[in-house]
Short mmCIF file of C-alpha atoms in Angstrom, two decimals:
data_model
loop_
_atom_site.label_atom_id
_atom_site.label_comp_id
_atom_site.label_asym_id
_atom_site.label_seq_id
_atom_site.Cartn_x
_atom_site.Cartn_y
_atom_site.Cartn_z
CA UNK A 1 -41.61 67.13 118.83
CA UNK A 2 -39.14 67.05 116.19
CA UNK A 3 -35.68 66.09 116.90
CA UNK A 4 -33.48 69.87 116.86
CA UNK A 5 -31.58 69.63 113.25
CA UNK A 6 -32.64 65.95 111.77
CA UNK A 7 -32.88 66.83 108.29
CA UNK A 8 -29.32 67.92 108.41
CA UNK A 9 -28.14 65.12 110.21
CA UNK A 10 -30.09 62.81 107.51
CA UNK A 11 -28.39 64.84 104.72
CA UNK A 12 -25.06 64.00 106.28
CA UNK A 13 -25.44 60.64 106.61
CA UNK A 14 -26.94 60.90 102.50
CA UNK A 15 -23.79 62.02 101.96
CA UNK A 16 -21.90 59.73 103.67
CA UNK A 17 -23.51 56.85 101.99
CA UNK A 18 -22.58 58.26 98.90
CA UNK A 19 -19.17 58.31 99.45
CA UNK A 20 -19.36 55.21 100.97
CA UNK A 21 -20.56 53.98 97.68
CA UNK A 22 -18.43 55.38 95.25
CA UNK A 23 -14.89 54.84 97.13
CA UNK A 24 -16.14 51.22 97.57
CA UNK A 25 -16.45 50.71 93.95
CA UNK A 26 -13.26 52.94 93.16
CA UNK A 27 -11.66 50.54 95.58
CA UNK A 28 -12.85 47.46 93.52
CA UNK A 29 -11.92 48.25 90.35
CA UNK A 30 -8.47 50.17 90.87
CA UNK A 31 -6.33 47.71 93.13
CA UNK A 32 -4.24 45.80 92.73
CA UNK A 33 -4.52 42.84 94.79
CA UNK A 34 -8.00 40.88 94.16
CA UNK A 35 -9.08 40.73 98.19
CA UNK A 36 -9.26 44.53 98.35
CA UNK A 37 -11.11 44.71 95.17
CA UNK A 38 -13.67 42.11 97.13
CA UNK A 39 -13.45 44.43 100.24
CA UNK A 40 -14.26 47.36 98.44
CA UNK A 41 -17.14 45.31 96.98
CA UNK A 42 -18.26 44.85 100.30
CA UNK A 43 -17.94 48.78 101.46
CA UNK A 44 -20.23 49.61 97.97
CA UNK A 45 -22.76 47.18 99.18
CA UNK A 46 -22.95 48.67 102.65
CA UNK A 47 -23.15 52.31 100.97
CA UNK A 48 -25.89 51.13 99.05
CA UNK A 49 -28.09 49.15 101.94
CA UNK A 50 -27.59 52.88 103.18
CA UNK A 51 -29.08 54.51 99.98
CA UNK A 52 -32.15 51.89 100.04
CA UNK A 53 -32.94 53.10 103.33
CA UNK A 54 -32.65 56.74 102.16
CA UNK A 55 -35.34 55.14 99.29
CA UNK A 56 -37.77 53.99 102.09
CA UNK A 57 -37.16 50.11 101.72
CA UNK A 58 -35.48 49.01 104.36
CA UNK A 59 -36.45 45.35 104.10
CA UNK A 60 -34.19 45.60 100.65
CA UNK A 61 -30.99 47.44 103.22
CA UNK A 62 -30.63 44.71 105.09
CA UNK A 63 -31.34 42.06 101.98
CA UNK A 64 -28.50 43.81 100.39
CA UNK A 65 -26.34 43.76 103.30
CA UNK A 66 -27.09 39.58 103.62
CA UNK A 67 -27.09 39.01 100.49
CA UNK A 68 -24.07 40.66 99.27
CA UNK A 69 -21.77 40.98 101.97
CA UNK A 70 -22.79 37.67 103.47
CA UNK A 71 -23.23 35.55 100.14
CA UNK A 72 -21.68 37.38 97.40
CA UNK A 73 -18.37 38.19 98.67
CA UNK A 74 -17.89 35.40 101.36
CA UNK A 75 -18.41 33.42 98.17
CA UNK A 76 -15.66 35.42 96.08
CA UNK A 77 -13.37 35.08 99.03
CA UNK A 78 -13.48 31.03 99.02
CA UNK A 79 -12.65 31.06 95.28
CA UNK A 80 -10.04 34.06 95.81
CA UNK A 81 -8.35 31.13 98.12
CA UNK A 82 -8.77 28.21 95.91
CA UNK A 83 -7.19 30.54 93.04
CA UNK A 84 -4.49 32.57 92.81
CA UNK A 85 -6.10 35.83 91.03
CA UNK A 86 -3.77 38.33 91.60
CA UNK A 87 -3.21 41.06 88.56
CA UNK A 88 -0.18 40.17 86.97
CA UNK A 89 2.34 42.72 86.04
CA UNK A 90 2.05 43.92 82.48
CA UNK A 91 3.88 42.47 79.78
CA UNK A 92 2.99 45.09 77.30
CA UNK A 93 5.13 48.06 76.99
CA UNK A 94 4.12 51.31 79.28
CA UNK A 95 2.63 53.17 75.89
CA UNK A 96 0.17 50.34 75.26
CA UNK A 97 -0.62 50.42 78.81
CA UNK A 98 -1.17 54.18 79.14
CA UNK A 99 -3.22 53.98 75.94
CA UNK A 100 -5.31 51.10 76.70
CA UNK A 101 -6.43 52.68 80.25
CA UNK A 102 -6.79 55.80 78.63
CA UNK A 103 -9.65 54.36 76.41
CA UNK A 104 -11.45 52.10 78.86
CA UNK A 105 -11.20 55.67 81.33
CA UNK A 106 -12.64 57.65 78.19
CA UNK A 107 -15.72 54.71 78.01
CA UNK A 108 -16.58 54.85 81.11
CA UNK A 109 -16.23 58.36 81.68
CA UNK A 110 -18.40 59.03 78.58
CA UNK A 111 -20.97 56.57 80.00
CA UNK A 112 -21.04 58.46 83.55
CA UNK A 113 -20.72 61.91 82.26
CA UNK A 114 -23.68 61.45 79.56
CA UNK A 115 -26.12 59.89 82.60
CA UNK A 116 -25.17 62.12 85.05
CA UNK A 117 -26.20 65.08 83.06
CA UNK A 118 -29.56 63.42 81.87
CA UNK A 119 -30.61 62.40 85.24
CA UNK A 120 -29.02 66.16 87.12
CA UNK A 121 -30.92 68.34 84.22
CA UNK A 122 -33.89 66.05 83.55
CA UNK A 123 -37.11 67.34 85.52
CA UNK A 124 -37.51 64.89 87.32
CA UNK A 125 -41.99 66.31 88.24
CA UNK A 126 -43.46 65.11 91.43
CA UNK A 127 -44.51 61.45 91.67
CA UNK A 128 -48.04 60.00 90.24
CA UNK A 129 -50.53 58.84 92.55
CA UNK A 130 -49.78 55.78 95.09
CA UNK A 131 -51.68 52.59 95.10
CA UNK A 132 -49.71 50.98 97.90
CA UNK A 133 -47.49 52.47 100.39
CA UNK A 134 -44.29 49.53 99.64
CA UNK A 135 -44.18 48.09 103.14
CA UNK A 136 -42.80 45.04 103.83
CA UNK A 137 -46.54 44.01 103.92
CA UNK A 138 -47.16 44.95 100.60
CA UNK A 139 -43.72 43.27 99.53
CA UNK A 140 -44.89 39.75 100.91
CA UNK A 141 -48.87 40.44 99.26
CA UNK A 142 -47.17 40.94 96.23
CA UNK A 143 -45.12 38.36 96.28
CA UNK A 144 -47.39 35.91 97.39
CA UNK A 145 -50.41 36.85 94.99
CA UNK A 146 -49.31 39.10 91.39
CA UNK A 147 -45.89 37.94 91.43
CA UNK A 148 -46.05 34.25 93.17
CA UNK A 149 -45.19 32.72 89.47
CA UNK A 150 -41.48 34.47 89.56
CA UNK A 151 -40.54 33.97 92.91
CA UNK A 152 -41.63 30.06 92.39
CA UNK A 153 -39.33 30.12 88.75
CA UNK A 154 -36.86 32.07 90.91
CA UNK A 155 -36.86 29.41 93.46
CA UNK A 156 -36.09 26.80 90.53
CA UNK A 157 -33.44 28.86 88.83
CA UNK A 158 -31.33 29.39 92.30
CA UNK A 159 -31.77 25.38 92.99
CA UNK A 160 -30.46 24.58 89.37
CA UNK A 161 -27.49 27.08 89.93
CA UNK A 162 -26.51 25.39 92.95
CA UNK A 163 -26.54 21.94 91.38
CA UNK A 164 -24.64 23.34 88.31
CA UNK A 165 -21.96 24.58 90.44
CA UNK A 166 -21.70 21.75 92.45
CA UNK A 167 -21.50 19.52 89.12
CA UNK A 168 -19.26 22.08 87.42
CA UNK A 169 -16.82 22.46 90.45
CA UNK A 170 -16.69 18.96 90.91
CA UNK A 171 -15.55 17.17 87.69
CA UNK A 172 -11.89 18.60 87.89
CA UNK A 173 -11.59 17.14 90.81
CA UNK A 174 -11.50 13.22 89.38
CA UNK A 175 -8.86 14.20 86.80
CA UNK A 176 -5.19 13.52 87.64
CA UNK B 1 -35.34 73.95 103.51
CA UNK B 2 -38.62 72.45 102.61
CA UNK B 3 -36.74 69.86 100.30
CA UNK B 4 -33.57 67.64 101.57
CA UNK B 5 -30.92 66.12 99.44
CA UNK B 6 -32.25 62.60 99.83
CA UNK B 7 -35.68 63.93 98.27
CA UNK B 8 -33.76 64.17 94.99
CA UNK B 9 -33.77 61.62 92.49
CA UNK B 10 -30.68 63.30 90.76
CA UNK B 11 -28.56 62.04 93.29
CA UNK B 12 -29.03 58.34 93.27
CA UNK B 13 -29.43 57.78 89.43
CA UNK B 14 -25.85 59.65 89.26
CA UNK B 15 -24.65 57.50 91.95
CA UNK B 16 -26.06 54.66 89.78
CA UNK B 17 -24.69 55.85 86.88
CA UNK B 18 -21.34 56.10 88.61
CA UNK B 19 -21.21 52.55 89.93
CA UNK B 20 -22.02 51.41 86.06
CA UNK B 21 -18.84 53.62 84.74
CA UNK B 22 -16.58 52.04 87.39
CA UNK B 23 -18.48 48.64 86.59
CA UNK B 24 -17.44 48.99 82.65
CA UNK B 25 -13.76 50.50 83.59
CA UNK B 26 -12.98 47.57 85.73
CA UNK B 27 -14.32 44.73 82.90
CA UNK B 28 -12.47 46.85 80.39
CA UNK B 29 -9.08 46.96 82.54
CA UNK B 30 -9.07 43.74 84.94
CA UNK B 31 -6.98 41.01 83.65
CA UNK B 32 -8.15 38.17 85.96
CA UNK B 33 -11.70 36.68 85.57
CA UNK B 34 -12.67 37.02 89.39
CA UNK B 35 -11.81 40.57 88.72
CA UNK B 36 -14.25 41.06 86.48
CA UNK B 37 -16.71 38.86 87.78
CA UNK B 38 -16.27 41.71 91.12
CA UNK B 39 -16.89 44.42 88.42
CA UNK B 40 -20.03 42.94 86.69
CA UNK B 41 -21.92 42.79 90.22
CA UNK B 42 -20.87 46.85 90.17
CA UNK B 43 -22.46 47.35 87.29
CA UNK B 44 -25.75 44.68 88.77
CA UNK B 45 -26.06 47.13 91.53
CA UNK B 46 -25.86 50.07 89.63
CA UNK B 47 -28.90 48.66 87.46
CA UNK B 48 -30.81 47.82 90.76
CA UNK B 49 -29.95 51.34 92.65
CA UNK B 50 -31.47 52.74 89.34
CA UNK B 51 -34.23 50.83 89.65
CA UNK B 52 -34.97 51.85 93.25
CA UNK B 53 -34.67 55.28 92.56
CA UNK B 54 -37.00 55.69 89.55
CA UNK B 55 -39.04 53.01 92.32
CA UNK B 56 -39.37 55.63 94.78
CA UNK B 57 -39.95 58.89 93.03
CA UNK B 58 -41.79 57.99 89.69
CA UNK B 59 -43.63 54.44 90.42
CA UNK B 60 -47.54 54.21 91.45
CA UNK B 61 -46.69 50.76 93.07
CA UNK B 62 -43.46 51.20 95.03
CA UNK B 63 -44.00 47.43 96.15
CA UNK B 64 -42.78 46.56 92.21
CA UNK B 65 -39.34 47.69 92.44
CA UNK B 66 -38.50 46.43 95.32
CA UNK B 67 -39.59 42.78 94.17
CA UNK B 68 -37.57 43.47 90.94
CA UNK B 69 -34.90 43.84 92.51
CA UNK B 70 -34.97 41.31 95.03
CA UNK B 71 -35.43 38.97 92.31
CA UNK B 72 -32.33 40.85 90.42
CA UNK B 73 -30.09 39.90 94.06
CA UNK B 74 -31.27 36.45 93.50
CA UNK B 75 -30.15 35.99 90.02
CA UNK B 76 -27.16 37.69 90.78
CA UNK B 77 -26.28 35.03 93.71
CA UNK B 78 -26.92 32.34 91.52
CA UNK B 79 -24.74 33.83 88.41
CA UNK B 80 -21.53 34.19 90.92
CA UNK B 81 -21.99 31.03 92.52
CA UNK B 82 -22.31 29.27 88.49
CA UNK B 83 -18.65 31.98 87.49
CA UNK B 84 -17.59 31.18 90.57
CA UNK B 85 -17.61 27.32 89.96
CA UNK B 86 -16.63 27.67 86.18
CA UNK B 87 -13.64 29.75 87.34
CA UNK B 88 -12.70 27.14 90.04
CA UNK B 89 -13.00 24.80 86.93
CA UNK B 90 -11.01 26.70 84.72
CA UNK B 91 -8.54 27.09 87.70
CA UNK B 92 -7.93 23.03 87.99
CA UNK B 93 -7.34 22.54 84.42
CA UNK B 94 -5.22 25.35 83.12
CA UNK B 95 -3.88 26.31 86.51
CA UNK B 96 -4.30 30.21 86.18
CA UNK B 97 -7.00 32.44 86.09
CA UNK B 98 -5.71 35.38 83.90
CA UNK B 99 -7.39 36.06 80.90
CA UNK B 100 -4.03 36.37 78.93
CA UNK B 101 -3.17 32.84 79.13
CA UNK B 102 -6.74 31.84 78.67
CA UNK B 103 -6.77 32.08 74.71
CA UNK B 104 -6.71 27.69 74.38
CA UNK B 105 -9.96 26.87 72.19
CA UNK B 106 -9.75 23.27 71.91
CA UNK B 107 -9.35 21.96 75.66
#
């Protein structure tokens, strides 16, 4: 028996991750003060665990949710406290200012508006035959047989970043 | 209603698109590198929500995309904890993080 309405109640919590997302990343890039920006980092990435679900992976939701809320911006935090990254106020004068933001708002605007109406207008035809359903199943054959090769250079690449930042982080240290 | 909103792709690539306008606005505008370091992983999860979605409704193999992007997360950890580091870096010798005072070639 179905549940009285769940199609509705899916589409409002669609919706709701949708907002989620795009007041999270409003949040990020309009404060002021550089811990909010990370927070609102944080509330995009937990809108957008919610839209993987919505895309029937929700072994990438919770990856998202770990990886970015728990690695990313823990990580961002520590060097928010070892720094002092606060926006300072603007030297320039308040034309230059208004002018400045006015072009980066007209960029990114044209970017959005131009992709928005391709992807709203595009017919976007019903889906080609499946060859797999994308379990989590699938995920690990996959990643264990066609694509064991990347996640073994992957592997490599995270374990050289960590020693870079480690040696990179650590040489100011000896200085006086 | 035979067809719910999260059955459209239109919906997620203009969320994606979104999240890459606010990801360019905030490089264009931030003054402080962690700032835009927060505003490049917009624009990473923009690429992978776009990825996803095209995953779900257009691929054969839906088992593709989401390796993609679990290997994009992965080289997206490792890139903030390398700017991360730098910045810390940068921090220790100059003593400021704002991209203003940042114009020394010769250090």
């Amino acid at each position: 028996m179905k549940f009285p309405a769940a199609e509705l109640i899916a589409s409002a919590f669609f919706i709701i991750c949708l907002l989620t997302t795009g007041v999270g990343a409003l949040i990020a890039v309009f404060t002021t003060r550089i811990i909010r920006s990370v927070c609102g980092l944080a509330i995009t990435c937990f809108g957008l665990a919610g839209l993987y679900y919505f895309l029937t992976s929700p072994f990438l939701a919770l990856m998202e949710i770990l990886i970015y809320v728990g690695a990313v911006c823990v990580t961002i935090v520590f060097a928010v406290m070892l720094s002092e990254p606060d926006e300072p106020p603007r030297e320039e004068s308040r034309g230059t200012v208004v002018v400045w933001a006015g072009v980066a708002l007209l960029a990114s605007g044209a970017i959005f508006f131009g992709l928005w109406q391709l992807s709203l207008t595009a017919g976007w035809n019903q889906p080609v035959q499946r060859v797999s359903q994308g379990t989590v199943q699938d995920l690990g054959v996959s990643l264990l047989t066609t694509y064991s090769m990347p996640f073994e250079v992957i592997s490599l690449a995270l374990l050289v970043a960590i020693l870079g930042a480690i040696a990179i982080a650590r040489t100011g240290r000896t200085k006086p | 209603m035979n067809n719910p909103l999260y059955q459209h792709p239109g919906f997620y690539l203009a969320t994606a698109a979104f999240l890459l306008a606010a990801g360019v606005y905030g490089i264009l505008r931030r003054r402080t590198l962690i700032g835009m370091l927060i505003s490049g992983e917009l624009i990473f999860s923009a690429a992978s929500l776009n990825l996803m979605a095209f995953n779900r409704f257009k691929a054969p193999d839906p088992a593709v995309g989401q390796i993609f992007v679990l290997f994009i997360m992965g080289l997206a950890a490792a890139e903030v904890a390398i700017a991360l580091s730098i910045i810390i870096a940068v921090y220790r010798n100059y003593r400021t993080v704002k991209t203003h005072e940042l114009s020394e070639l010769n250090g």
